[in-house]
Tab-separated table of C-alpha atoms and ligand atoms in Angstrom:
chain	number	residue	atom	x	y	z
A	25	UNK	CA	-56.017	4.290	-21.019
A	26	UNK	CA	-52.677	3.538	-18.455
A	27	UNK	CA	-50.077	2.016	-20.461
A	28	UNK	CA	-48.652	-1.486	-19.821
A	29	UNK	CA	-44.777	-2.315	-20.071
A	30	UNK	CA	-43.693	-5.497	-20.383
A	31	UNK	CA	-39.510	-5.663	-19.155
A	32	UNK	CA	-38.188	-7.514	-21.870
A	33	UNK	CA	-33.873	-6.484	-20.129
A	34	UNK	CA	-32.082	-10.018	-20.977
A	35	UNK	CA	-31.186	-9.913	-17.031
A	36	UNK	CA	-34.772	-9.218	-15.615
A	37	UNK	CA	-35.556	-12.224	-17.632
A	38	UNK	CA	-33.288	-14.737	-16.574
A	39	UNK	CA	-33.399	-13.737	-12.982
A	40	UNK	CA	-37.653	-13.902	-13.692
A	41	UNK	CA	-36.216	-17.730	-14.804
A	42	UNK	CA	-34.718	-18.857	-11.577
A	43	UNK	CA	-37.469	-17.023	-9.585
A	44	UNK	CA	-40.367	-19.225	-11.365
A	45	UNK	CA	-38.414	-22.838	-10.547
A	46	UNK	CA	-40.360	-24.890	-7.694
A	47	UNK	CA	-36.761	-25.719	-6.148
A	48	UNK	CA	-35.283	-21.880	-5.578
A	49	UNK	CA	-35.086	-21.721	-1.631
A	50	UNK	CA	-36.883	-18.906	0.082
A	51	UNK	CA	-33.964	-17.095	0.825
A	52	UNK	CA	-32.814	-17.372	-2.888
A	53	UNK	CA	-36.440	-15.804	-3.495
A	54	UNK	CA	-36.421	-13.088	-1.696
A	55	UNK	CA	-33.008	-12.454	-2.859
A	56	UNK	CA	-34.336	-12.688	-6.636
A	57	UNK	CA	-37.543	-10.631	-5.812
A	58	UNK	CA	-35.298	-7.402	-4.307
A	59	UNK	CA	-32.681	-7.542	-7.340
A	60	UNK	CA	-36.049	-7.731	-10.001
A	61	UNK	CA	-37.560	-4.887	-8.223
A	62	UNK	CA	-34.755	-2.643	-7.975
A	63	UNK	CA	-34.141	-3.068	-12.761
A	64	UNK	CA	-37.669	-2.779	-12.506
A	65	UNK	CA	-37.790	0.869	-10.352
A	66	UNK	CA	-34.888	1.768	-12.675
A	67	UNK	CA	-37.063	1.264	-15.664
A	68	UNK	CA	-40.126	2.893	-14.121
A	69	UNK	CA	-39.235	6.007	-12.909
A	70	UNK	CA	-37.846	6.951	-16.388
A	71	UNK	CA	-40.272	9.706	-16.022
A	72	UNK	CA	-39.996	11.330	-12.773
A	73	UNK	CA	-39.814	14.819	-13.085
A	74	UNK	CA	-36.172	16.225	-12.586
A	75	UNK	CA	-35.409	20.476	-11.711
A	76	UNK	CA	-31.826	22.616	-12.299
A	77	UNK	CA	-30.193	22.552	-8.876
A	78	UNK	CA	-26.773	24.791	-8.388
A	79	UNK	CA	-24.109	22.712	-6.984
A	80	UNK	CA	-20.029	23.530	-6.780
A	81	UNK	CA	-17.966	20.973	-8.018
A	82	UNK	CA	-14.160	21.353	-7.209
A	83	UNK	CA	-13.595	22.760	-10.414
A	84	UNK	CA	-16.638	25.609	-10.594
A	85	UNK	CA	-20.305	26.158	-9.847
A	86	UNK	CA	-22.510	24.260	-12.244
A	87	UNK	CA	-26.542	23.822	-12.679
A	88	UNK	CA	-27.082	20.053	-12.544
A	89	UNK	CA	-30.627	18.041	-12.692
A	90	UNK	CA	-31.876	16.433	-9.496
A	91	UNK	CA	-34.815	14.665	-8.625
A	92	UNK	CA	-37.978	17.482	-7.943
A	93	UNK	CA	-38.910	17.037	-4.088
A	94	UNK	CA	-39.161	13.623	-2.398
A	95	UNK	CA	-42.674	12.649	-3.875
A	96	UNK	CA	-42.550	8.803	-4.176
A	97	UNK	CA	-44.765	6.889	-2.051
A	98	UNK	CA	-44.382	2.940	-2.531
A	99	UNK	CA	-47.017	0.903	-1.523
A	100	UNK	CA	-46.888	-2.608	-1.043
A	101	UNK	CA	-50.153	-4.930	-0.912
A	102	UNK	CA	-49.657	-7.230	2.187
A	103	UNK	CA	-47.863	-9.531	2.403
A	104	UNK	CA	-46.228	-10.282	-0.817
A	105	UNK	CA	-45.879	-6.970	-1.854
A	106	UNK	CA	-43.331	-6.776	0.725
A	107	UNK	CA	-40.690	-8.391	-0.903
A	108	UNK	CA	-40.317	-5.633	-3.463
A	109	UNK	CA	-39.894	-2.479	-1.084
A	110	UNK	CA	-36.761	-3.121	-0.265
A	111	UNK	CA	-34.860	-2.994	-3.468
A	112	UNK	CA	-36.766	0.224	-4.559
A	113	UNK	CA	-35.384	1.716	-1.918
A	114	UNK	CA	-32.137	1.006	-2.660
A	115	UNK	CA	-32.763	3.165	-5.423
A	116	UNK	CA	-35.249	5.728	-3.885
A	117	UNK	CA	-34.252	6.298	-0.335
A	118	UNK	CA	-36.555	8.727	0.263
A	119	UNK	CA	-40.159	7.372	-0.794
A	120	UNK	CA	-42.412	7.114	1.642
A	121	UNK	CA	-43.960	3.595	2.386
A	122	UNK	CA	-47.758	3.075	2.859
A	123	UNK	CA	-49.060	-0.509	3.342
A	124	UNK	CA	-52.719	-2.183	2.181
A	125	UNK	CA	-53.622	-5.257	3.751
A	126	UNK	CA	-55.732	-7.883	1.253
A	127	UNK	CA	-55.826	-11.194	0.988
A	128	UNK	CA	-57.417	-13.337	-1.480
A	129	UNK	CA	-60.589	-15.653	-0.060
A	130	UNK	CA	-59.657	-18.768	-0.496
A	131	UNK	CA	-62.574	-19.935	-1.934
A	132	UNK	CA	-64.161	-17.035	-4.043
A	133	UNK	CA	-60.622	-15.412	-4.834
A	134	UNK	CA	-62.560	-11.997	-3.846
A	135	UNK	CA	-60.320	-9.693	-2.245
A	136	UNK	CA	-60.694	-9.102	1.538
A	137	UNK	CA	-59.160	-5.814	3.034
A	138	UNK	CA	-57.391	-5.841	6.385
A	139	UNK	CA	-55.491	-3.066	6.698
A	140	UNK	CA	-54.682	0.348	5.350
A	141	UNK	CA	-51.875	3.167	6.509
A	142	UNK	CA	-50.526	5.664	3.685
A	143	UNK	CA	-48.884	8.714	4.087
A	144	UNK	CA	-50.618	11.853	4.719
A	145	UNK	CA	-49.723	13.328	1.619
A	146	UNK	CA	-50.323	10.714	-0.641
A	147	UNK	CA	-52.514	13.048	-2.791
A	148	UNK	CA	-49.372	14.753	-4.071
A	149	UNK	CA	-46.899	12.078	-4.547
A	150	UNK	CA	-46.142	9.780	-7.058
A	151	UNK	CA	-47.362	6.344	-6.482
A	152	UNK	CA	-46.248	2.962	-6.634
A	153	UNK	CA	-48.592	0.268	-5.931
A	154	UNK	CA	-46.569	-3.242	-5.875
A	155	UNK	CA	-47.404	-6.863	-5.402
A	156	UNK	CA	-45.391	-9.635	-7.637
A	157	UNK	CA	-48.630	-11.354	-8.817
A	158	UNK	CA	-51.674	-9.623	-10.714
A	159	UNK	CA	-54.092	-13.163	-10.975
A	160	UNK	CA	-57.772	-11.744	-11.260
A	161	UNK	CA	-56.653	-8.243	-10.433
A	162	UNK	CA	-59.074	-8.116	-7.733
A	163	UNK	CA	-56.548	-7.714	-5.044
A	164	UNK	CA	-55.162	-4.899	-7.376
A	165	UNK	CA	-58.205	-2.697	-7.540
A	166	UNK	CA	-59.170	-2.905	-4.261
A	167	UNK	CA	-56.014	-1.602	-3.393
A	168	UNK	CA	-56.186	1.235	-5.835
A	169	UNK	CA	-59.846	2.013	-4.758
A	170	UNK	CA	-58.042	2.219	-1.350
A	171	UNK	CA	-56.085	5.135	-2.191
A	172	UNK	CA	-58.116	6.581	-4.424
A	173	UNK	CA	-60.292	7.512	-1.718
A	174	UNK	CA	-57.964	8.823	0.162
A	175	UNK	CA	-56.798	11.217	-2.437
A	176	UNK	CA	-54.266	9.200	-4.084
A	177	UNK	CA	-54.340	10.710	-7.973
A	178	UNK	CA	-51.077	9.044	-9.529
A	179	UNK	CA	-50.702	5.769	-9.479
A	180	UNK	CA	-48.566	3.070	-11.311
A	181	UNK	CA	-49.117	-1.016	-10.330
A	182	UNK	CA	-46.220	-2.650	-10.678
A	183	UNK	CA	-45.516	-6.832	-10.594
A	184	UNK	CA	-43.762	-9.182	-11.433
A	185	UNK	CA	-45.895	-11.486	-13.330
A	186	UNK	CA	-49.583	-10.513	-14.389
A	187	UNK	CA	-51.968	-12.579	-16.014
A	188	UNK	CA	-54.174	-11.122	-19.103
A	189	UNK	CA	-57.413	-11.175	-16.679
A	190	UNK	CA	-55.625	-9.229	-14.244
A	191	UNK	CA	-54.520	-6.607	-16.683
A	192	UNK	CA	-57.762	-6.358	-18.380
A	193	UNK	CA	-59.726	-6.103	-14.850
A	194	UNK	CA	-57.057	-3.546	-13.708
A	195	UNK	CA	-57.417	-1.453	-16.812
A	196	UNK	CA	-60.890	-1.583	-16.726
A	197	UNK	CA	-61.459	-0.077	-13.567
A	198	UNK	CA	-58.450	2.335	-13.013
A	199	UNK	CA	-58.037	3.341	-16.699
A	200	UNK	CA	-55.649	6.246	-15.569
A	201	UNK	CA	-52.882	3.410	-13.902
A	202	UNK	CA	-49.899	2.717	-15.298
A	203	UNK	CA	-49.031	-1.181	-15.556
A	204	UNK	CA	-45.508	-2.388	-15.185
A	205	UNK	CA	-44.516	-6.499	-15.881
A	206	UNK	CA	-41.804	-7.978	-16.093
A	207	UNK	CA	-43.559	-11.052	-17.283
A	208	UNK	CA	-47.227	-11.506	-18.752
A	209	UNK	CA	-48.306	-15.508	-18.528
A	210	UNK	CA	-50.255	-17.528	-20.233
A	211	UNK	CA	-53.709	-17.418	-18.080
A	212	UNK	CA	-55.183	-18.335	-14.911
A	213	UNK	CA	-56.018	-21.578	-13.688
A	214	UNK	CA	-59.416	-23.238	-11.970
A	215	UNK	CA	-57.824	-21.867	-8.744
A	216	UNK	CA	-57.392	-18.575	-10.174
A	217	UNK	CA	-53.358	-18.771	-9.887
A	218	UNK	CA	-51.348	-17.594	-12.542
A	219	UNK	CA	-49.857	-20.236	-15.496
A	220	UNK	CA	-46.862	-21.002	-15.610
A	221	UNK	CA	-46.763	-18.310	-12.724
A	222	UNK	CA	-44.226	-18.851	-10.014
A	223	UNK	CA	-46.708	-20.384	-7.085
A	224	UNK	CA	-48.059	-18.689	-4.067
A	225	UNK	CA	-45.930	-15.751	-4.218
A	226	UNK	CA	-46.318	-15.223	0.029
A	227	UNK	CA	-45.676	-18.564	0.968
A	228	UNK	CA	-42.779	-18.518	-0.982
A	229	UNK	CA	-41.310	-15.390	-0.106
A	230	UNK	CA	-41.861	-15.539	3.494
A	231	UNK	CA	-41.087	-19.963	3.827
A	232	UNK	CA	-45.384	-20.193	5.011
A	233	UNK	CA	-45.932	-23.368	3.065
B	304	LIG	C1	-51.599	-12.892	-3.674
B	304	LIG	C2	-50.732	-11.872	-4.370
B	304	LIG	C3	-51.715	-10.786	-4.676
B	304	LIG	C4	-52.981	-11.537	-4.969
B	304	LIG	C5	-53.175	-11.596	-6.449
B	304	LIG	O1	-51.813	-12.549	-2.348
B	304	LIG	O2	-49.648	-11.459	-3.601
B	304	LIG	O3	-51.922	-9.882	-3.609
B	304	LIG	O4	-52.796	-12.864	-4.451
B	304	LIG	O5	-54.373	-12.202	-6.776
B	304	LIG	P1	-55.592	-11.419	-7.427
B	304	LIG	O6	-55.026	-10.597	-8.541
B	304	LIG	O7	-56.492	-12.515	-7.919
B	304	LIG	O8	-56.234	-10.579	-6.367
B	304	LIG	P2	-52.616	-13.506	-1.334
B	304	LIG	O9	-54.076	-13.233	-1.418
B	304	LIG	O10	-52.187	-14.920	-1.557
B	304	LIG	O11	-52.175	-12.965	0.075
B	304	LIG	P3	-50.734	-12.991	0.763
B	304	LIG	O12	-49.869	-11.975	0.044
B	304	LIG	O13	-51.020	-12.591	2.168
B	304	LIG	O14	-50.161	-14.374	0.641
B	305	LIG	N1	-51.470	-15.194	-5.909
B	305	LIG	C1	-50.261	-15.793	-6.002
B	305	LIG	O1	-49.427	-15.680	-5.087
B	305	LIG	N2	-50.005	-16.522	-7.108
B	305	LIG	C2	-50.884	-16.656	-8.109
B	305	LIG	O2	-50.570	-17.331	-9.114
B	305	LIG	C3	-52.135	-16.031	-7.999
B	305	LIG	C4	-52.393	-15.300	-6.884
């Protein structure tokens, strides 16, 4: 079974705090959604494998540690998942960027796929699948199932707030997936949206509502 991290980092927290209030502007959100993304890629690539690398400093030659090959693909669920790219880039310039369309149906909440594009050798890099909210998880696993089939073998989901049904759903199907939160809620509501959650995580991002 993938494990699940929960970010407890006293500033992922209070910057999770402003994110959640009903009066942060969209520009304020976005701004909040890059910063918690980049502390959050910090965290997650703690174990990203690293090789010896000769380099000469001014002083002498020396063996240092460097990151082994350019293997990170990031892989944002449309739309929302957008708004987390761009501050793991910031930290890993290099990563390749696939992109799943799915939206939710309004009225059953099942996940409807639009779009798909990875990169061609997403079967040997790592890979991280984001999108801020995990609600039902349905969105989630489709996504997962996505790459999966097209040879995608390691894969970590990362959000920013997940409910218990979404982790459940997502560790039931995709057992071998990593989890990383930096907040898990309370549950979900009639409407299947996250409590206390943060709203529609689109609309607010992108100023749709
Ligand atoms: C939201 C969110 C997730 C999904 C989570 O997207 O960004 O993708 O819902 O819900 P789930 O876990 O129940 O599937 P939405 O469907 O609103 O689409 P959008 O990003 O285009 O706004
Ligand atoms: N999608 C969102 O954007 N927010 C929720 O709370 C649930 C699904």
């Amino acid at each position: 079974m993938g494990n699940v991290y929960v970010f407890d980092h006293p500033l992922i927290q209070h910057k999770m705090g402003i994110l959640r209030d009903k009066n942060t502007s969209t520009k304020d959100f976005r701004e909040l959604t890059r910063e918690i993304s980049m502390m959050m890629t910090y965290e997650a690539t703690r174990s990203l494998p690293l090789q010896d690398v000769e380099v000469e400093t001014p002083i002498r030659k020396a063996t240092v540690k460097m990151l082994k090959g350019e293997d990170i693909a990031i892989v944002p669920i449309l739309r929302a998942g957008l708004g987390m790219v761009d501050g793991m880039q910031a930290l890993v310039p290099n990563a390749k960027v696939g992109h799943i369309g799915v939206y939710r149906d309004p009225d059953t909440h099942k996940p409807i796929e639009y779009y798909c594009k990875l990169p061609s050798d997403i079967a040997s890099r790592q890979v991280f699948v984001v999108d801020p909210m995990l609600a039902t998880g349905g969105s989630a696993v489709a996504s997962i199932d996505f790459i999966k089939e097209r040879g995608g073998k390691n894969i970590i989901f990362m959000c920013l707030i997940a409910a218990p049904e979404g982790i459940d759903f997502l560790q039931s199907k995709h057992p071998d997936a990593d989890i990383f939160i930096a907040a898990k809620d309370s549950h979900l509501n009639e409407n299947a949206y996250i409590v206390p959650g943060l709203g529609d995580a689109g609309d607010r991002l992108f100023g749709t509502k």
